[in-house]
mmCIF file of C-alpha atoms in Angstrom:
data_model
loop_
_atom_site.group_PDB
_atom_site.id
_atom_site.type_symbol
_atom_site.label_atom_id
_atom_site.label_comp_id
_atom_site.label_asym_id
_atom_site.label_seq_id
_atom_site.Cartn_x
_atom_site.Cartn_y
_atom_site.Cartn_z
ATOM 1 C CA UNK A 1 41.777 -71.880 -52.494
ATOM 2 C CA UNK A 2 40.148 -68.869 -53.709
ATOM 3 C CA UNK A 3 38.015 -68.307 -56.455
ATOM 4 C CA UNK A 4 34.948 -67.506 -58.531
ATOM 5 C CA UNK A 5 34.181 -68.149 -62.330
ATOM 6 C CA UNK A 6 32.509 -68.579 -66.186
ATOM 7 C CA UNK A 7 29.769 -68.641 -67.313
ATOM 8 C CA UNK A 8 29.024 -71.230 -69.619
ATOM 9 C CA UNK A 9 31.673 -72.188 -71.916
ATOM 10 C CA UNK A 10 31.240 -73.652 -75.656
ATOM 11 C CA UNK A 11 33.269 -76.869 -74.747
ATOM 12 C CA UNK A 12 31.447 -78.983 -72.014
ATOM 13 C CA UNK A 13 32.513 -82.638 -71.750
ATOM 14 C CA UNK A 14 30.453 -82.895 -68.641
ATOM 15 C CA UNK A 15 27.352 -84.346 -70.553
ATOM 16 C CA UNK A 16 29.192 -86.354 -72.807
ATOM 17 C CA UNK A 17 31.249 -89.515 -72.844
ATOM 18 C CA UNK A 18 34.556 -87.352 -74.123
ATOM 19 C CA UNK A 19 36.886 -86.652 -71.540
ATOM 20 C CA UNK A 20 36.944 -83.311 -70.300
ATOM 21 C CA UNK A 21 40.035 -82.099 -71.407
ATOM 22 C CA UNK A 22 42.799 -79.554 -70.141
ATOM 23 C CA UNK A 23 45.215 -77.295 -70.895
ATOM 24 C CA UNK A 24 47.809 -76.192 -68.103
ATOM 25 C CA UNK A 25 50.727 -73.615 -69.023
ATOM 26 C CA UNK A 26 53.338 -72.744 -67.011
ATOM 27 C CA UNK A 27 55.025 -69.006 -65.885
ATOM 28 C CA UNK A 28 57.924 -68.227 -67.282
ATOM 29 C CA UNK A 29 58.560 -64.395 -68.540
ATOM 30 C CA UNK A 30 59.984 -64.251 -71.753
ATOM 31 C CA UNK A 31 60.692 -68.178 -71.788
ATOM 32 C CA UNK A 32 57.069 -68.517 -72.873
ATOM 33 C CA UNK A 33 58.073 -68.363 -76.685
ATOM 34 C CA UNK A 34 59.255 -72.312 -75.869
ATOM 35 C CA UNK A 35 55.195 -72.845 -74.732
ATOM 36 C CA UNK A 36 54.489 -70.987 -77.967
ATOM 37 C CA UNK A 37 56.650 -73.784 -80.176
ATOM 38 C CA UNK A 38 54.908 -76.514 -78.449
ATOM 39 C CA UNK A 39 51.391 -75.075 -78.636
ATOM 40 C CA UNK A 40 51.936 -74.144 -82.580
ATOM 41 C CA UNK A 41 52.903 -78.019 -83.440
ATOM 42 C CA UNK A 42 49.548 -79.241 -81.174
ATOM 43 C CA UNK A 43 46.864 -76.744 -82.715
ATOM 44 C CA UNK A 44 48.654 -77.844 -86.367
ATOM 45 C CA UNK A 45 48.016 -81.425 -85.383
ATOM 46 C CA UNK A 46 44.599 -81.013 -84.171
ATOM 47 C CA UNK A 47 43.992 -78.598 -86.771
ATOM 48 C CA UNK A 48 41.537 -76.349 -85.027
ATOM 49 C CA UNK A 49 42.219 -73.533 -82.917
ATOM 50 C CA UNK A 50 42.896 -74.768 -79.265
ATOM 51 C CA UNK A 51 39.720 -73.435 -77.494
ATOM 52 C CA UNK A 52 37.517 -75.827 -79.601
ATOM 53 C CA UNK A 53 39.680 -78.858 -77.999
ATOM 54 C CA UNK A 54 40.336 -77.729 -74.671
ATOM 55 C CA UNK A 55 37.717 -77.477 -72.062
ATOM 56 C CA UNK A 56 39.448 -75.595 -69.999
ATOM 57 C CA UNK A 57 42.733 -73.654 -70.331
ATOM 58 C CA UNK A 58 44.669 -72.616 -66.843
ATOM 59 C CA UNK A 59 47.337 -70.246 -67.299
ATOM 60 C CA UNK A 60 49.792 -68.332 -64.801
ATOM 61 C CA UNK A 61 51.741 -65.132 -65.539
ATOM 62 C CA UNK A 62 53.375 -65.776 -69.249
ATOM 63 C CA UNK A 63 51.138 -68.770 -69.440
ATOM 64 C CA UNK A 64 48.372 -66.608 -68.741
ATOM 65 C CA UNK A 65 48.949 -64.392 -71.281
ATOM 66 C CA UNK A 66 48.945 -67.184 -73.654
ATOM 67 C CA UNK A 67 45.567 -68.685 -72.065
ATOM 68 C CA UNK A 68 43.198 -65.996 -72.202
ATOM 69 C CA UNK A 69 44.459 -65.371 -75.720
ATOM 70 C CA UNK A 70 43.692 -68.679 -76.474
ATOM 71 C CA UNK A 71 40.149 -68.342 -74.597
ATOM 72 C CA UNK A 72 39.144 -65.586 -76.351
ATOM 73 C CA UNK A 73 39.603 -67.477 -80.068
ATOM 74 C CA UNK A 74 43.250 -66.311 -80.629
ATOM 75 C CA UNK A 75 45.449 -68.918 -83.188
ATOM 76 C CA UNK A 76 49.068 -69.719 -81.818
ATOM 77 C CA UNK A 77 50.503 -68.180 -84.872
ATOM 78 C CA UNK A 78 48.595 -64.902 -83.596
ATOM 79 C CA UNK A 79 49.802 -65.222 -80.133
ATOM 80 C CA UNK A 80 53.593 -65.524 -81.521
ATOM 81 C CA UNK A 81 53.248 -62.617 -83.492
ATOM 82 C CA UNK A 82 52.350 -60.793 -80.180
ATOM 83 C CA UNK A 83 54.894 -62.228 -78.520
ATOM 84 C CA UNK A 84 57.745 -61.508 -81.123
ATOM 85 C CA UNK A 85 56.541 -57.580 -81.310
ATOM 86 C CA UNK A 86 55.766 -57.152 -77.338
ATOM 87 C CA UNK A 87 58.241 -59.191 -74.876
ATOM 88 C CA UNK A 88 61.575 -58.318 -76.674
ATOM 89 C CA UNK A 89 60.834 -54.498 -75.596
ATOM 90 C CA UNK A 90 58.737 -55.133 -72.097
ATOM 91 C CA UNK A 91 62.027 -57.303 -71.225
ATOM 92 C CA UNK A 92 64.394 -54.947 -72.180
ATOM 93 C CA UNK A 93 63.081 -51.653 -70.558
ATOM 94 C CA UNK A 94 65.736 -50.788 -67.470
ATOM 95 C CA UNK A 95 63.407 -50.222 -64.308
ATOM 96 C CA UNK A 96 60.075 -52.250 -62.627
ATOM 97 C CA UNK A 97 57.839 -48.893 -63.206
ATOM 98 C CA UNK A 98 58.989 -48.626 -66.999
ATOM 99 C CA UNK A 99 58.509 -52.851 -67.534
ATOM 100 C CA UNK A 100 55.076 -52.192 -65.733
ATOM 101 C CA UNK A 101 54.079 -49.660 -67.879
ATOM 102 C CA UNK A 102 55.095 -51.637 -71.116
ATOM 103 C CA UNK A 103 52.792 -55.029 -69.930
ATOM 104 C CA UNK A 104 50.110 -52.725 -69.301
ATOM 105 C CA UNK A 105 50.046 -50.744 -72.201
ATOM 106 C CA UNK A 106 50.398 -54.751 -74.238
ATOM 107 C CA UNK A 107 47.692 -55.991 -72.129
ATOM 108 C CA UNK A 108 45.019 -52.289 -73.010
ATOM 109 C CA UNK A 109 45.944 -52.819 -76.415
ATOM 110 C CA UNK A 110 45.432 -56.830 -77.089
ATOM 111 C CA UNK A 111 42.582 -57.339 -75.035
ATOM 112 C CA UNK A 112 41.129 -53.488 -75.094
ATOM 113 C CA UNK A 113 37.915 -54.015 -72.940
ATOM 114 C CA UNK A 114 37.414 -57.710 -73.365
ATOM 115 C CA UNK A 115 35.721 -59.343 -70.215
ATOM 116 C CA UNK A 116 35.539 -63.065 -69.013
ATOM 117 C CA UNK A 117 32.452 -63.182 -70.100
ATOM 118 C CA UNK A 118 33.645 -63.201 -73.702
ATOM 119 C CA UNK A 119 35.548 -66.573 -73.647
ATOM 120 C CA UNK A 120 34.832 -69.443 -75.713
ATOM 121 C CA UNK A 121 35.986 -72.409 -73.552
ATOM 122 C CA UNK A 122 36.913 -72.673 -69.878
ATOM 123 C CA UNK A 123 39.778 -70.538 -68.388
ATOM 124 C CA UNK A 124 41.577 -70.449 -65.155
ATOM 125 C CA UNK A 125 44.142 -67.040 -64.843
ATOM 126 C CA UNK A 126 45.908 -67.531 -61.771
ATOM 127 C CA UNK A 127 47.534 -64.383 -59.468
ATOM 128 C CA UNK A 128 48.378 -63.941 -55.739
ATOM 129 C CA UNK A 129 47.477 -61.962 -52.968
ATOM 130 C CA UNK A 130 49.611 -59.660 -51.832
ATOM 131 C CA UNK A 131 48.548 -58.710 -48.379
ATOM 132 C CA UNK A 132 46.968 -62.337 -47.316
ATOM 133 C CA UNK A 133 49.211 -63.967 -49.805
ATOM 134 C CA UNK A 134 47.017 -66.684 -50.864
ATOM 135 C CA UNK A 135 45.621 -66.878 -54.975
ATOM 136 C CA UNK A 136 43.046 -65.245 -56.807
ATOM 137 C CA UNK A 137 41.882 -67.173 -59.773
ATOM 138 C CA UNK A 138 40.258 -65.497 -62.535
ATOM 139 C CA UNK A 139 37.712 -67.461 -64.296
ATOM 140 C CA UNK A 140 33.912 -66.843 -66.526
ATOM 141 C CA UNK A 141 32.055 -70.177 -65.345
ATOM 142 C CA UNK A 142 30.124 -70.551 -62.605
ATOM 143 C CA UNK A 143 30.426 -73.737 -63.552
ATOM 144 C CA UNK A 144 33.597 -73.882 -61.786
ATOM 145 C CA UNK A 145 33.365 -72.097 -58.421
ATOM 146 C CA UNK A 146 33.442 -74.036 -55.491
ATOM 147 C CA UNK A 147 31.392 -72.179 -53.223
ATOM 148 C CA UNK A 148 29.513 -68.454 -53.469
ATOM 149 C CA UNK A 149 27.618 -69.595 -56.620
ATOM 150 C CA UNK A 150 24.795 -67.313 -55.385
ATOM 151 C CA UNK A 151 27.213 -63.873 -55.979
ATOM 152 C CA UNK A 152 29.649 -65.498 -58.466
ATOM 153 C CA UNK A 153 30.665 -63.315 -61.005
ATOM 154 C CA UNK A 154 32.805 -63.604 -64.080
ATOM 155 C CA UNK A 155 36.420 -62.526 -63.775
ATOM 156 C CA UNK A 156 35.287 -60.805 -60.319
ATOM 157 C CA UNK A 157 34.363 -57.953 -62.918
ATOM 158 C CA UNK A 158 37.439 -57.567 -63.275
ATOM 159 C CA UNK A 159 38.892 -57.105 -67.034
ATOM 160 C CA UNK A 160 40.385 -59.971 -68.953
ATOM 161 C CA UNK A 161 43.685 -57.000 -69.187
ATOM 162 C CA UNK A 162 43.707 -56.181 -65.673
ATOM 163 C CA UNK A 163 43.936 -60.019 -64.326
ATOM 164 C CA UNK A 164 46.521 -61.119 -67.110
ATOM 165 C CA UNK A 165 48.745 -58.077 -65.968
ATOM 166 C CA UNK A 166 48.373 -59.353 -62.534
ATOM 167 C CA UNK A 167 49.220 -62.489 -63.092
ATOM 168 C CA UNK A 168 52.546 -61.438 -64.881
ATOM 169 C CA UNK A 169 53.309 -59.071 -61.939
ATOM 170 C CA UNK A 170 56.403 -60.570 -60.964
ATOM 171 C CA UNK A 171 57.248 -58.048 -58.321
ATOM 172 C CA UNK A 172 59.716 -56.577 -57.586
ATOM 173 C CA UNK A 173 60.834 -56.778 -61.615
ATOM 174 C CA UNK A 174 57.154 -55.133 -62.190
ATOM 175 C CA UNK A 175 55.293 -53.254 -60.132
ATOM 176 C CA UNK A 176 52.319 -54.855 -57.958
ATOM 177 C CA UNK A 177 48.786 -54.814 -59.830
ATOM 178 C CA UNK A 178 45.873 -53.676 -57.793
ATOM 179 C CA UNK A 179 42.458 -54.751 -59.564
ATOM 180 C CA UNK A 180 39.080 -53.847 -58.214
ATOM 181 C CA UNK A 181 36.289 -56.068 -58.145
ATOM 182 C CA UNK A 182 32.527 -55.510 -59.290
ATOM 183 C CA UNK A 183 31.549 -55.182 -55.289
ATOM 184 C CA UNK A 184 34.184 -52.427 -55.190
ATOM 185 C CA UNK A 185 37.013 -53.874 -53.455
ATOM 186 C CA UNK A 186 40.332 -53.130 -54.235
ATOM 187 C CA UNK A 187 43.139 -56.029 -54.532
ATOM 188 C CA UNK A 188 46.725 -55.941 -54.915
ATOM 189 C CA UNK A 189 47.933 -58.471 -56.571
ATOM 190 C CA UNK A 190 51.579 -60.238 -57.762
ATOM 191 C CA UNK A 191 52.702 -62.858 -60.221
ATOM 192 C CA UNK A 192 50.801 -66.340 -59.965
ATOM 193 C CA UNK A 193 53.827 -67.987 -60.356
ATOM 194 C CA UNK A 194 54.597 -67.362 -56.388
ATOM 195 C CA UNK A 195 51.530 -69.651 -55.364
ATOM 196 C CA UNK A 196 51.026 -71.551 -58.695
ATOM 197 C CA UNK A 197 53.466 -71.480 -61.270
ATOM 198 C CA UNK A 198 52.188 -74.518 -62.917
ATOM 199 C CA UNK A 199 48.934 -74.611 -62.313
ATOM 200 C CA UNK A 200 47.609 -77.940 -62.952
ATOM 201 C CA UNK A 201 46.691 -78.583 -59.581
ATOM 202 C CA UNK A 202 44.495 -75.606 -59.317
ATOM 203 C CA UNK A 203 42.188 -77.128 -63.298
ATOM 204 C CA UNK A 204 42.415 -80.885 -61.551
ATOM 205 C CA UNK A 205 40.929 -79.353 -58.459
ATOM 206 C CA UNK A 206 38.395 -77.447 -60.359
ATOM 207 C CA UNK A 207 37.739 -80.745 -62.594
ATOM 208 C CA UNK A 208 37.391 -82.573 -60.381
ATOM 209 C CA UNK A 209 35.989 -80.813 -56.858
ATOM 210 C CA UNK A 210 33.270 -78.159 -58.940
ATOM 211 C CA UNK A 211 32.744 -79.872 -62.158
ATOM 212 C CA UNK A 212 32.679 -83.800 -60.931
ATOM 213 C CA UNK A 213 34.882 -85.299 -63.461
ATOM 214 C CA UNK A 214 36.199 -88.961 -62.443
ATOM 215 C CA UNK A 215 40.100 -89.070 -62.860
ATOM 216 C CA UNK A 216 39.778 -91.308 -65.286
ATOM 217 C CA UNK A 217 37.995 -89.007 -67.610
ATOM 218 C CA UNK A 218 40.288 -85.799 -67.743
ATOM 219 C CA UNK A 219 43.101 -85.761 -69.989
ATOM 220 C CA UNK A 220 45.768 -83.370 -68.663
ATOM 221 C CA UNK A 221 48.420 -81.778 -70.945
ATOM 222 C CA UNK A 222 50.712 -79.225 -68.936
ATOM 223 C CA UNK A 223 53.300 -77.436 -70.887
ATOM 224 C CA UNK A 224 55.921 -75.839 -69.370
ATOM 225 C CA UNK A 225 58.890 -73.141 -70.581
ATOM 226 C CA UNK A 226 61.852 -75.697 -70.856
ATOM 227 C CA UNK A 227 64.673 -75.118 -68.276
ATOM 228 C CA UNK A 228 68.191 -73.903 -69.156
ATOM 229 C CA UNK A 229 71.542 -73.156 -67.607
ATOM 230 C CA UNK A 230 71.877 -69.382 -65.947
ATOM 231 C CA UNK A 231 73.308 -66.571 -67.804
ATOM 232 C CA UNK A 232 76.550 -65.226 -67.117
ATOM 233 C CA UNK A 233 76.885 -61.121 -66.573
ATOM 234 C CA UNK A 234 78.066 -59.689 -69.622
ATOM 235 C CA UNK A 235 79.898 -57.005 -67.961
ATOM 236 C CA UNK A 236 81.917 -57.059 -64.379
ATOM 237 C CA UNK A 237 80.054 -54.034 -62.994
ATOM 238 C CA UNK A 238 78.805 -55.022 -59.581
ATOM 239 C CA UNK A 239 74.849 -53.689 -59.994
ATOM 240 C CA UNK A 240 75.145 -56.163 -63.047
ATOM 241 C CA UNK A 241 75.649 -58.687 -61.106
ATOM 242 C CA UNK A 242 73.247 -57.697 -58.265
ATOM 243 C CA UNK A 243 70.452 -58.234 -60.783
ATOM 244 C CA UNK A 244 72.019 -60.645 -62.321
ATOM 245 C CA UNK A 245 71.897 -62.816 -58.830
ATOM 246 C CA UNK A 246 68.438 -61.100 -58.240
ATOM 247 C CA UNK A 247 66.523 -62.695 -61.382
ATOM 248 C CA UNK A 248 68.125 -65.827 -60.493
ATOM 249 C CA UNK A 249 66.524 -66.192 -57.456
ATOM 250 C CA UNK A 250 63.411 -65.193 -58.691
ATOM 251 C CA UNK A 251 63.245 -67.722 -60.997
ATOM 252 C CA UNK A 252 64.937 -70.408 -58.542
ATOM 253 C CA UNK A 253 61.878 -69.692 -56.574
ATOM 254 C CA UNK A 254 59.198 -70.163 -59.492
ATOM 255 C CA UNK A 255 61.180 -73.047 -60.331
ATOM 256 C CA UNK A 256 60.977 -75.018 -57.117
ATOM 257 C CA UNK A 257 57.633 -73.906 -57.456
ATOM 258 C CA UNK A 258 56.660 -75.423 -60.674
ATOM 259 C CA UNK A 259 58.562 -79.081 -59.712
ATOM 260 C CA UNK A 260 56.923 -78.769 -56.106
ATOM 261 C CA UNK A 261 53.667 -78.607 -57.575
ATOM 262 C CA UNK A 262 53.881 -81.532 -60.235
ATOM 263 C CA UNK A 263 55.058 -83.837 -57.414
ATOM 264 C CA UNK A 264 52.008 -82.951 -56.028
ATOM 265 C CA UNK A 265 50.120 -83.512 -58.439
ATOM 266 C CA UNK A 266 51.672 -87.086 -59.272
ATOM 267 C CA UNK A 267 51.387 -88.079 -55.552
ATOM 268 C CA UNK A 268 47.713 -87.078 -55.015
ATOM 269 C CA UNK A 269 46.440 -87.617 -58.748
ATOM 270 C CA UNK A 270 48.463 -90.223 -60.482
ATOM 271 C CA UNK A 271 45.235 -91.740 -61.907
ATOM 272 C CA UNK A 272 44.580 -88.764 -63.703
ATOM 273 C CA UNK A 273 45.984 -89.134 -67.107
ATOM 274 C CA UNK A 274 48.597 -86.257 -67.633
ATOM 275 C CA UNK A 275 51.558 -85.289 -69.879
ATOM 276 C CA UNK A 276 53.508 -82.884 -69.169
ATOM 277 C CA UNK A 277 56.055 -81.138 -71.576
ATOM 278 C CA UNK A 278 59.156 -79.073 -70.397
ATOM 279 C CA UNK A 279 62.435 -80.352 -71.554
ATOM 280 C CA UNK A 280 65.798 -79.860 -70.118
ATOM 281 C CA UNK A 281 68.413 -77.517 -72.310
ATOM 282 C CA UNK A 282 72.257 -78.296 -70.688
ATOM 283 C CA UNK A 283 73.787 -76.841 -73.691
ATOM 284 C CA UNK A 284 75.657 -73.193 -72.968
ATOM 285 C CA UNK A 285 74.496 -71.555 -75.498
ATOM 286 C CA UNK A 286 70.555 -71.868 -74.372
ATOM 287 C CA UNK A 287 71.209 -70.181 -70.934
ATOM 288 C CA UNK A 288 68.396 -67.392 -70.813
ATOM 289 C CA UNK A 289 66.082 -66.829 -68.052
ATOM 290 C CA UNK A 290 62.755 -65.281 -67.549
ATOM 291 C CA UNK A 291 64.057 -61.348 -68.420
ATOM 292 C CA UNK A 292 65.408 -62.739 -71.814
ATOM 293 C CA UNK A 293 65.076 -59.678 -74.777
ATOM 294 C CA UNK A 294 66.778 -61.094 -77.190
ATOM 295 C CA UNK A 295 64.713 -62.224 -80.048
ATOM 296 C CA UNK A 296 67.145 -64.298 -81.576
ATOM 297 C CA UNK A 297 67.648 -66.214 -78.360
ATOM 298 C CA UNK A 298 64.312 -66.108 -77.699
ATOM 299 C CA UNK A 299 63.015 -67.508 -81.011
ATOM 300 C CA UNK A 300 65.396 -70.299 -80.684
ATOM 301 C CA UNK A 301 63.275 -71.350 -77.412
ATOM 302 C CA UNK A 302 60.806 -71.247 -80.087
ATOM 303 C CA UNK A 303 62.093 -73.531 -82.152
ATOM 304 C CA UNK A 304 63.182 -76.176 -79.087
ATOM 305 C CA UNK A 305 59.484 -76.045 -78.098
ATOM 306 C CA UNK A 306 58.719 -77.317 -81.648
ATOM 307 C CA UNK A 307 61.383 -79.973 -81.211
ATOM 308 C CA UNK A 308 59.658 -81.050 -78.108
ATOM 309 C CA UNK A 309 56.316 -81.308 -79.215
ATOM 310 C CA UNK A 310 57.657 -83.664 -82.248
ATOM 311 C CA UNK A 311 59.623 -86.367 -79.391
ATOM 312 C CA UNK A 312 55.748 -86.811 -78.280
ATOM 313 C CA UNK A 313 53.508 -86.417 -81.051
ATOM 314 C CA UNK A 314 52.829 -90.125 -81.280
ATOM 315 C CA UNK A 315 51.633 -90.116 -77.395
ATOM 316 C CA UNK A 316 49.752 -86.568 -77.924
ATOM 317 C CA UNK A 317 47.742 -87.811 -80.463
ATOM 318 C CA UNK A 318 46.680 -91.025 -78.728
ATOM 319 C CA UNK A 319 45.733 -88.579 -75.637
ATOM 320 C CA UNK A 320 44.031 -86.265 -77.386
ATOM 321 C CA UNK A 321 42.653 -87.034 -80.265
#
C-alpha cells in the first residue's frame, strides 16, 4: 500500500487512554447527500464539529470530498450547502470533459490553495493509480506513513483540490486527474473507489501498522451512501440506455468493492470495534445511482441518512461518546 502523510494533527489519542477514534466514508457520486444526513445527526449529537472528535477521517471520491472538508474545520451543515449548490449541476452536465471541468472548478473554488498541511485532525484521501493501478493516499501526518519518514511530505505537495478531484475521478464519467508531486513527478490518477471504495481498511491499517493502536482501542464508524434499486431509462433511445447500462456497471463495480472490503475487514479485524452505517432502500421510488442530479431525489437520500443515524443513536453514543 502506498502512501505518505500529516504532520501533526490537533486530535492525538496516542498518548492518552481515549481511544483513537475514526471516521471512514464511503464513494458514492451524488449518493453522498445520504453520508451528509448521517454525518449532520452525529456532529448535532456530539455537538462539536467532527474534526475535534475524530482522529482521523479517511475518505474516497464523494467521501473524500466530505473528509477533507471536514479536516479542514468545515460544519456538516456547510458541507450540505456545498453539496446542494455543486453536485446537482456537476451531475447533470452531458459529457466526461464538461463533468471534469465542473469538479474542478468546485474543488479551485472550496478549497482555493489549501494544503494538507492545513488540517486540523488526521485525514486519509484515497485515489488510484492509473498506469500501475495500485492507491495513492493523500495524507498531512508523518505520523502515519509507514515507511520513507525521512522524505515524507504532506499531501505529496500536492493540493488538498488536486487530490480530492482525483479521488472523485471516476473515469471514464470524468476525465483522469494527473497531480504532480513536490519531487516533480507527474501522476495520473482515477477514482479511489476502484481500489478502496470504503476505505476502512486502509485508517485500521494506518491505526494500527504506523500509529500502534491495539484493536481494542480504536473505535471505527464507517458510513456509507445507502444502496437502492437501479433506475429505469426515461426514454427508449438506445445511447440512453448504453449509459444507462454503463453507470450501472460502474457502480456494480464500486459496489462489490465496498462489500468486498468490509468482509475484509470483519474477517481480519473483528476485534476492532466498528459500526458501520449504510442501509438498504428496496422501495421504487429511491432508485438513483451515483450520476443522480436531481435535488429533490437527492435531498430525500438526505433525509434517509437522517433516518439512519436515529435507528443507532443509542449504540453511537455508547461508542463514541
Amino acid at each position: 500500500m502506498e502512501d505518505q502523510d500529516n504532520k501533526g494533527t490537533e486530535n492525538d489519542s496516542s498518548g492518552s487512554n481515549a481511544p483513537l477514534k475514526v471516521l471512514a466514508l464511503d464513494g458514492g457520486g451524488a449518493k453522498g447527500f445520504y453520508t451528509i444526513g448521517v454525518l449532520r445527526e452525529l456532529e448535532a449529537m456530539l455537538d462539536s464539529p467532527l474534526y475535534k472528535n475524530f482522529d482521523l477521517v479517511f475518505g474516497t471520491s464523494t467521501g473524500a470530498i466530505i473528509a477533507a472538508l471536514i479536516a479542514l474545520g468545515y460544519t456538516v451543515d456547510q458541507i450540505h450547502n456545498l453539496y446542494k449548490e455543486h453536485v446537482p449541476s456537476i451531475m447533470g452536465k452531458k459529457s466526461p470533459q464538461d463533468r471534469t471541468q465542473a469538479l474542478r472548478k468546485l474543488a479551485n473554488e472550496v478549497f482555493k490553495d489549501s494544503t494538507f498541511e492545513q488540517v486540523k485532525t488526521g485525514i486519509g484521501i484515497v485515489a488510484t493509480k492509473w498506469i500501475i493501478e495500485r492507491p495513492m493516499i493523500f495524507k498531512a501526518s508523518v505520523d502515519q506513513a509507514h515507511g520513507r519518514k525521512g522524505t515524507f511530505t504532506p499531501g505529496f505537495g500536492v493540493s488538498i483540490a488536486d487530490a480530492v478531484e482525483a479521488s472523485c475521478s471516476a473515469y471514464p464519467f470524468f476525465e483522469r486527474k494527473t497531480v504532480t508531486t513536490f519531487v516533480g513527478d507527474k501522476v495520473e490518477l482515477i477514482d479511489g473507489g476502484y481500489c478502496a471504495n470504503n476505505p476502512t481498511l486502509y485508517a485500521i491499517a494506518d491505526a494500527k501498522a504506523a500509529l500502534n493502536i491495539e484493536s481494542q482501542n480504536m473505535r471505527i464508524l464507517n458510513v456509507g451512501v445507502g444502496v437502492y434499486p437501479e433506475p429505469k431509462p426515461g426514454f427508449k433511445m438506445w445511447f440512453a440506455k448504453k449509459y444507462l447500462v454503463s453507470v450501472q456497471l460502474l457502480q456494480k463495480t464500486l459496489e462489490i468493492n465496498t462489500q468486498s472490503m468490509d468482509q475484509l475487514r470483519s474477517i481480519l479485524f473483528k476485534e476492532v470495534p466498528t459500526i458501520r452505517i449504510s442501509d438498504t432502500f428496496e422501495r421504487p421510488e429511491m432508485a438513483t445511482d451515483l450520476m443522480e442530479s436531481n435535488l429533490d431525489k437527492l435531498n430525500l437520500l438526505h433525509q434517509r441518512g437522517r433516518e439512519s443515524f436515529a435507528s443507532r443513536e443509542g449504540e453511537l453514543r455508547k461508542f463514541l461518546m
